[in-house]
Amino acid sequence: VLITGVSRGLGRALALELARRGHAVVGCGRSVDPIRSLEAEMGSPSRHFLTVADVRSDSSMGELAKAVVERKQIPDIIVNNAGTINKNNKTWNVPAEEFDTVVDTNIKGTANVLRHFVPLMIQKKHGMIINLSSGWGRSAAAEVAPYCASKWAIEGLTRSLAKELPPGLAAIALSPGVVNTDMLTSCFGSSAALYQSTEQW
């Protein structure tokens, strides 16, 4: 199972749980220390492959794809989990750079993973692609317009992708529900604690 954004939040919880259930995990994230800490917690370094890589970089995803081919770890399942959100703000007040970061991570980052890994899955003739969406990919809220736009885009991108895949492969957009992560805290503040933890999820 390839999981992007394993440094924290849902990606980290998913990596730990899937490893516990016996799956070999290939994971990437942008920060060295959280990746090394997760590696230590998961154990079995020969079975799992965790590395520092940024989904926003197409070449970085190309290098990751080469590495999994060399390790004979072409994924059966991809979880495009890496994502970010803007600081709560009116649409017209969101700085251009911040808007770009949300789009580059949530939309282009997903596309970069697909570009390099779907052809490998097609060669294997099977695979499941799970692109993480959100309740805000099917509805909207004030002050998170860039995030909502990015998750609506994931819904459309995934439906198109599903129509393009050959038999044996499938793609779905998954809304994980409301989970208490750093991202939720950035929007909801202390009330994020009212929601399920990543471990419960």
PDB file of C-alpha atoms in Angstrom:
ATOM      1  CA  VAL A   1       0.000   0.000   0.000  1.00  0.00           C
ATOM      2  CA  LEU A   2       1.417   3.390  -1.032  1.00  0.00           C
ATOM      3  CA  ILE A   3       0.316   6.213   1.289  1.00  0.00           C
ATOM      4  CA  THR A   4       1.278   9.834   0.718  1.00  0.00           C
ATOM      5  CA  GLY A   5       1.488  12.290   3.599  1.00  0.00           C
ATOM      6  CA  VAL A   6       2.470   9.751   6.274  1.00  0.00           C
ATOM      7  CA  SER A   7       4.212  12.328   8.489  1.00  0.00           C
ATOM      8  CA  ARG A   8       1.082  13.013  10.564  1.00  0.00           C
ATOM      9  CA  GLY A   9      -2.690  12.849  10.799  1.00  0.00           C
ATOM     10  CA  LEU A  10      -4.658  10.233   8.891  1.00  0.00           C
ATOM     11  CA  GLY A  11      -1.668   9.158   6.786  1.00  0.00           C
ATOM     12  CA  ARG A  12       0.379   8.288   9.852  1.00  0.00           C
ATOM     13  CA  ALA A  13      -2.497   6.455  11.566  1.00  0.00           C
ATOM     14  CA  LEU A  14      -3.251   4.538   8.365  1.00  0.00           C
ATOM     15  CA  ALA A  15       0.395   3.523   7.869  1.00  0.00           C
ATOM     16  CA  LEU A  16       0.618   2.169  11.424  1.00  0.00           C
ATOM     17  CA  GLU A  17      -2.693   0.290  11.254  1.00  0.00           C
ATOM     18  CA  LEU A  18      -2.079  -1.249   7.827  1.00  0.00           C
ATOM     19  CA  ALA A  19       1.421  -2.328   8.899  1.00  0.00           C
ATOM     20  CA  ARG A  20      -0.115  -3.863  12.046  1.00  0.00           C
ATOM     21  CA  ARG A  21      -2.540  -5.778   9.814  1.00  0.00           C
ATOM     22  CA  GLY A  22       0.338  -7.249   7.820  1.00  0.00           C
ATOM     23  CA  HIS A  23       0.454  -4.984   4.761  1.00  0.00           C
ATOM     24  CA  ALA A  24       3.773  -3.764   3.370  1.00  0.00           C
ATOM     25  CA  VAL A  25       3.652   0.044   3.456  1.00  0.00           C
ATOM     26  CA  VAL A  26       5.387   2.456   1.107  1.00  0.00           C
ATOM     27  CA  GLY A  27       5.023   5.951   2.537  1.00  0.00           C
ATOM     28  CA  CYS A  28       6.251   9.451   1.864  1.00  0.00           C
ATOM     29  CA  GLY A  29       6.111  12.797   3.590  1.00  0.00           C
ATOM     30  CA  ARG A  30       7.979  16.087   3.526  1.00  0.00           C
ATOM     31  CA  SER A  31       9.600  16.071   6.983  1.00  0.00           C
ATOM     32  CA  VAL A  32      12.583  13.905   7.909  1.00  0.00           C
ATOM     33  CA  ASP A  33      12.031  13.597  11.686  1.00  0.00           C
ATOM     34  CA  PRO A  34       8.380  12.437  11.586  1.00  0.00           C
ATOM     35  CA  ILE A  35       9.276   9.922   8.850  1.00  0.00           C
ATOM     36  CA  ARG A  36      12.152   8.482  10.918  1.00  0.00           C
ATOM     37  CA  SER A  37       9.946   8.336  14.027  1.00  0.00           C
ATOM     38  CA  LEU A  38       7.209   6.490  12.106  1.00  0.00           C
ATOM     39  CA  GLU A  39       9.829   4.125  10.682  1.00  0.00           C
ATOM     40  CA  ALA A  40      10.989   3.257  14.215  1.00  0.00           C
ATOM     41  CA  GLU A  41       7.411   2.695  15.380  1.00  0.00           C
ATOM     42  CA  MET A  42       6.524   0.464  12.438  1.00  0.00           C
ATOM     43  CA  GLY A  43       9.663  -1.683  12.574  1.00  0.00           C
ATOM     44  CA  SER A  44      10.427  -4.227   9.778  1.00  0.00           C
ATOM     45  CA  PRO A  45      12.584  -1.831   7.702  1.00  0.00           C
ATOM     46  CA  SER A  46      13.095  -4.470   5.022  1.00  0.00           C
ATOM     47  CA  ARG A  47       9.312  -4.845   4.607  1.00  0.00           C
ATOM     48  CA  HIS A  48       8.261  -1.178   4.709  1.00  0.00           C
ATOM     49  CA  PHE A  49       9.736   1.697   2.728  1.00  0.00           C
ATOM     50  CA  LEU A  50       9.329   5.217   4.115  1.00  0.00           C
ATOM     51  CA  THR A  51      11.044   8.143   2.464  1.00  0.00           C
ATOM     52  CA  VAL A  52      11.118  11.929   2.342  1.00  0.00           C
ATOM     53  CA  ALA A  53       9.385  13.083  -0.834  1.00  0.00           C
ATOM     54  CA  ASP A  54       7.058  15.942  -1.739  1.00  0.00           C
ATOM     55  CA  VAL A  55       3.980  15.155  -3.852  1.00  0.00           C
ATOM     56  CA  ARG A  56       4.115  18.726  -5.226  1.00  0.00           C
ATOM     57  CA  SER A  57       7.254  17.746  -7.151  1.00  0.00           C
ATOM     58  CA  ASP A  58       6.590  15.668 -10.251  1.00  0.00           C
ATOM     59  CA  SER A  59      10.253  14.614 -10.452  1.00  0.00           C
ATOM     60  CA  SER A  60      10.185  13.560  -6.787  1.00  0.00           C
ATOM     61  CA  MET A  61       7.203  11.268  -7.496  1.00  0.00           C
ATOM     62  CA  GLY A  62       9.070   9.926 -10.536  1.00  0.00           C
ATOM     63  CA  GLU A  63      12.036   9.041  -8.292  1.00  0.00           C
ATOM     64  CA  LEU A  64       9.709   7.356  -5.787  1.00  0.00           C
ATOM     65  CA  ALA A  65       8.148   5.273  -8.563  1.00  0.00           C
ATOM     66  CA  LYS A  66      11.631   4.177  -9.724  1.00  0.00           C
ATOM     67  CA  ALA A  67      12.538   3.221  -6.158  1.00  0.00           C
ATOM     68  CA  VAL A  68       9.443   1.028  -5.684  1.00  0.00           C
ATOM     69  CA  VAL A  69      10.109  -0.730  -8.998  1.00  0.00           C
ATOM     70  CA  GLU A  70      13.686  -1.452  -7.901  1.00  0.00           C
ATOM     71  CA  ARG A  71      12.414  -2.783  -4.562  1.00  0.00           C
ATOM     72  CA  LYS A  72       9.697  -4.835  -6.325  1.00  0.00           C
ATOM     73  CA  GLN A  73       7.069  -3.022  -4.248  1.00  0.00           C
ATOM     74  CA  ILE A  74       4.693  -1.749  -6.930  1.00  0.00           C
ATOM     75  CA  PRO A  75       1.556  -0.927  -4.935  1.00  0.00           C
ATOM     76  CA  ASP A  76      -1.721  -2.824  -5.103  1.00  0.00           C
ATOM     77  CA  ILE A  77      -3.405   0.114  -3.372  1.00  0.00           C
ATOM     78  CA  ILE A  78      -2.598   3.827  -3.499  1.00  0.00           C
ATOM     79  CA  VAL A  79      -3.963   6.196  -0.863  1.00  0.00           C
ATOM     80  CA  ASN A  80      -3.485   9.784  -2.046  1.00  0.00           C
ATOM     81  CA  ASN A  81      -3.728  11.265   1.424  1.00  0.00           C
ATOM     82  CA  ALA A  82      -1.235  14.175   1.365  1.00  0.00           C
ATOM     83  CA  GLY A  83      -3.135  17.407   1.752  1.00  0.00           C
ATOM     84  CA  THR A  84      -3.151  20.867   3.234  1.00  0.00           C
ATOM     85  CA  ILE A  85      -5.675  23.596   4.003  1.00  0.00           C
ATOM     86  CA  ASN A  86      -5.599  27.394   3.951  1.00  0.00           C
ATOM     87  CA  LYS A  87      -5.785  29.459   7.137  1.00  0.00           C
ATOM     88  CA  ASN A  88      -9.421  30.477   7.678  1.00  0.00           C
ATOM     89  CA  ASN A  89      -9.961  33.567   5.533  1.00  0.00           C
ATOM     90  CA  LYS A  90     -12.364  35.150   3.074  1.00  0.00           C
ATOM     91  CA  THR A  91     -11.622  33.957  -0.464  1.00  0.00           C
ATOM     92  CA  TRP A  92     -10.351  37.347  -1.616  1.00  0.00           C
ATOM     93  CA  ASN A  93      -8.045  37.652   1.405  1.00  0.00           C
ATOM     94  CA  VAL A  94      -6.259  34.308   0.949  1.00  0.00           C
ATOM     95  CA  PRO A  95      -2.696  35.165  -0.171  1.00  0.00           C
ATOM     96  CA  ALA A  96      -1.842  33.910  -3.666  1.00  0.00           C
ATOM     97  CA  GLU A  97       1.026  31.792  -2.343  1.00  0.00           C
ATOM     98  CA  GLU A  98      -1.244  30.062   0.169  1.00  0.00           C
ATOM     99  CA  PHE A  99      -3.900  29.360  -2.483  1.00  0.00           C
ATOM    100  CA  ASP A 100      -1.164  27.919  -4.720  1.00  0.00           C
ATOM    101  CA  THR A 101       0.106  25.637  -1.932  1.00  0.00           C
ATOM    102  CA  VAL A 102      -3.373  24.123  -1.455  1.00  0.00           C
ATOM    103  CA  VAL A 103      -3.845  23.549  -5.192  1.00  0.00           C
ATOM    104  CA  ASP A 104      -0.273  22.301  -5.709  1.00  0.00           C
ATOM    105  CA  THR A 105      -0.544  19.803  -2.857  1.00  0.00           C
ATOM    106  CA  ASN A 106      -4.144  18.622  -3.025  1.00  0.00           C
ATOM    107  CA  ILE A 107      -4.763  18.575  -6.781  1.00  0.00           C
ATOM    108  CA  LYS A 108      -1.430  18.619  -8.609  1.00  0.00           C
ATOM    109  CA  GLY A 109       0.179  16.417  -5.949  1.00  0.00           C
ATOM    110  CA  THR A 110      -2.463  13.756  -6.536  1.00  0.00           C
ATOM    111  CA  ALA A 111      -1.985  14.061 -10.301  1.00  0.00           C
ATOM    112  CA  ASN A 112       1.797  13.679  -9.899  1.00  0.00           C
ATOM    113  CA  VAL A 113       1.322  10.400  -8.015  1.00  0.00           C
ATOM    114  CA  LEU A 114      -1.148   9.109 -10.622  1.00  0.00           C
ATOM    115  CA  ARG A 115       1.145  10.046 -13.509  1.00  0.00           C
ATOM    116  CA  HIS A 116       3.957   7.820 -12.224  1.00  0.00           C
ATOM    117  CA  PHE A 117       2.135   4.987 -10.460  1.00  0.00           C
ATOM    118  CA  VAL A 118      -0.975   4.223 -12.540  1.00  0.00           C
ATOM    119  CA  PRO A 119       1.109   2.918 -15.493  1.00  0.00           C
ATOM    120  CA  LEU A 120       2.853   0.503 -13.087  1.00  0.00           C
ATOM    121  CA  MET A 121      -0.507  -0.750 -11.821  1.00  0.00           C
ATOM    122  CA  ILE A 122      -1.798  -1.130 -15.375  1.00  0.00           C
ATOM    123  CA  GLN A 123       1.183  -3.388 -16.116  1.00  0.00           C
ATOM    124  CA  LYS A 124       0.216  -5.495 -13.075  1.00  0.00           C
ATOM    125  CA  LYS A 125      -3.408  -5.499 -14.311  1.00  0.00           C
ATOM    126  CA  HIS A 126      -4.835  -4.747 -10.890  1.00  0.00           C
ATOM    127  CA  GLY A 127      -4.987  -2.010  -8.298  1.00  0.00           C
ATOM    128  CA  MET A 128      -7.143   0.340  -6.286  1.00  0.00           C
ATOM    129  CA  ILE A 129      -6.609   4.088  -6.151  1.00  0.00           C
ATOM    130  CA  ILE A 130      -8.146   5.939  -3.210  1.00  0.00           C
ATOM    131  CA  ASN A 131      -8.011   9.727  -3.459  1.00  0.00           C
ATOM    132  CA  LEU A 132      -8.871  11.369  -0.152  1.00  0.00           C
ATOM    133  CA  SER A 133     -11.677  13.863  -0.544  1.00  0.00           C
ATOM    134  CA  SER A 134     -13.707  15.562   2.180  1.00  0.00           C
ATOM    135  CA  GLY A 135     -17.257  16.444   3.147  1.00  0.00           C
ATOM    136  CA  TRP A 136     -16.157  19.784   1.705  1.00  0.00           C
ATOM    137  CA  GLY A 137     -15.568  18.094  -1.644  1.00  0.00           C
ATOM    138  CA  ARG A 138     -19.360  17.661  -1.851  1.00  0.00           C
ATOM    139  CA  SER A 139     -20.492  20.762   0.046  1.00  0.00           C
ATOM    140  CA  ALA A 140     -18.881  24.082   0.981  1.00  0.00           C
ATOM    141  CA  ALA A 141     -18.034  26.260   3.957  1.00  0.00           C
ATOM    142  CA  ALA A 142     -17.000  29.861   4.440  1.00  0.00           C
ATOM    143  CA  GLU A 143     -13.317  30.752   4.801  1.00  0.00           C
ATOM    144  CA  VAL A 144     -11.963  27.493   3.348  1.00  0.00           C
ATOM    145  CA  ALA A 145     -12.674  28.145  -0.341  1.00  0.00           C
ATOM    146  CA  PRO A 146      -9.256  26.990  -1.642  1.00  0.00           C
ATOM    147  CA  TYR A 147      -9.592  23.694   0.252  1.00  0.00           C
ATOM    148  CA  CYS A 148     -13.202  23.179  -0.870  1.00  0.00           C
ATOM    149  CA  ALA A 149     -12.218  23.934  -4.478  1.00  0.00           C
ATOM    150  CA  SER A 150      -9.350  21.434  -4.271  1.00  0.00           C
ATOM    151  CA  LYS A 151     -11.549  18.648  -2.892  1.00  0.00           C
ATOM    152  CA  TRP A 152     -14.324  19.290  -5.433  1.00  0.00           C
ATOM    153  CA  ALA A 153     -11.523  18.940  -8.004  1.00  0.00           C
ATOM    154  CA  ILE A 154     -10.499  15.587  -6.464  1.00  0.00           C
ATOM    155  CA  GLU A 155     -14.082  14.338  -6.839  1.00  0.00           C
ATOM    156  CA  GLY A 156     -14.102  15.235 -10.559  1.00  0.00           C
ATOM    157  CA  LEU A 157     -10.574  14.026 -11.233  1.00  0.00           C
ATOM    158  CA  THR A 158     -11.321  10.668  -9.583  1.00  0.00           C
ATOM    159  CA  ARG A 159     -14.557  10.105 -11.507  1.00  0.00           C
ATOM    160  CA  SER A 160     -12.759  10.828 -14.776  1.00  0.00           C
ATOM    161  CA  LEU A 161      -9.872   8.561 -13.811  1.00  0.00           C
ATOM    162  CA  ALA A 162     -12.278   5.728 -12.946  1.00  0.00           C
ATOM    163  CA  LYS A 163     -13.724   5.909 -16.488  1.00  0.00           C
ATOM    164  CA  GLU A 164     -10.236   5.704 -18.008  1.00  0.00           C
ATOM    165  CA  LEU A 165      -8.849   2.731 -16.088  1.00  0.00           C
ATOM    166  CA  PRO A 166      -8.766  -0.707 -17.705  1.00  0.00           C
ATOM    167  CA  PRO A 167     -10.478  -3.754 -16.156  1.00  0.00           C
ATOM    168  CA  GLY A 168      -8.814  -4.825 -12.918  1.00  0.00           C
ATOM    169  CA  LEU A 169      -8.228  -1.281 -11.697  1.00  0.00           C
ATOM    170  CA  ALA A 170     -10.578   1.054  -9.839  1.00  0.00           C
ATOM    171  CA  ALA A 171     -10.521   4.561  -8.377  1.00  0.00           C
ATOM    172  CA  ILE A 172     -12.659   6.124  -5.672  1.00  0.00           C
ATOM    173  CA  ALA A 173     -12.789   9.459  -3.874  1.00  0.00           C
ATOM    174  CA  LEU A 174     -13.095   8.765  -0.154  1.00  0.00           C
ATOM    175  CA  SER A 175     -14.416  11.274   2.358  1.00  0.00           C
ATOM    176  CA  PRO A 176     -12.967  10.100   5.680  1.00  0.00           C
ATOM    177  CA  GLY A 177     -15.481  12.006   7.806  1.00  0.00           C
ATOM    178  CA  VAL A 178     -14.560  14.525  10.487  1.00  0.00           C
ATOM    179  CA  VAL A 179     -11.398  13.488  12.338  1.00  0.00           C
ATOM    180  CA  ASN A 180      -9.413  15.362  14.978  1.00  0.00           C
ATOM    181  CA  THR A 181      -6.180  16.241  13.143  1.00  0.00           C
ATOM    182  CA  ASP A 182      -3.923  19.319  13.063  1.00  0.00           C
ATOM    183  CA  MET A 183      -5.783  20.334   9.911  1.00  0.00           C
ATOM    184  CA  LEU A 184      -9.154  20.216  11.678  1.00  0.00           C
ATOM    185  CA  THR A 185      -7.749  22.179  14.621  1.00  0.00           C
ATOM    186  CA  SER A 186      -6.626  24.899  12.194  1.00  0.00           C
ATOM    187  CA  CYS A 187     -10.293  25.368  11.170  1.00  0.00           C
ATOM    188  CA  PHE A 188     -12.277  24.408  14.269  1.00  0.00           C
ATOM    189  CA  GLY A 189      -9.888  25.419  17.055  1.00  0.00           C
ATOM    190  CA  SER A 190     -10.406  23.633  20.387  1.00  0.00           C
ATOM    191  CA  SER A 191     -13.748  22.126  19.269  1.00  0.00           C
ATOM    192  CA  ALA A 192     -11.739  19.769  17.000  1.00  0.00           C
ATOM    193  CA  ALA A 193     -11.226  17.700  20.162  1.00  0.00           C
ATOM    194  CA  LEU A 194     -14.946  16.768  20.065  1.00  0.00           C
ATOM    195  CA  TYR A 195     -14.319  14.561  17.045  1.00  0.00           C
ATOM    196  CA  GLN A 196     -12.791  11.068  16.732  1.00  0.00           C
ATOM    197  CA  SER A 197      -9.025  10.694  16.951  1.00  0.00           C
ATOM    198  CA  THR A 198      -6.956   9.374  14.045  1.00  0.00           C
ATOM    199  CA  GLU A 199      -6.460   6.089  15.990  1.00  0.00           C
ATOM    200  CA  GLN A 200     -10.239   5.648  16.434  1.00  0.00           C
ATOM    201  CA  TRP A 201     -10.702   6.411  12.737  1.00  0.00           C
TER     202      TRP A 201
END
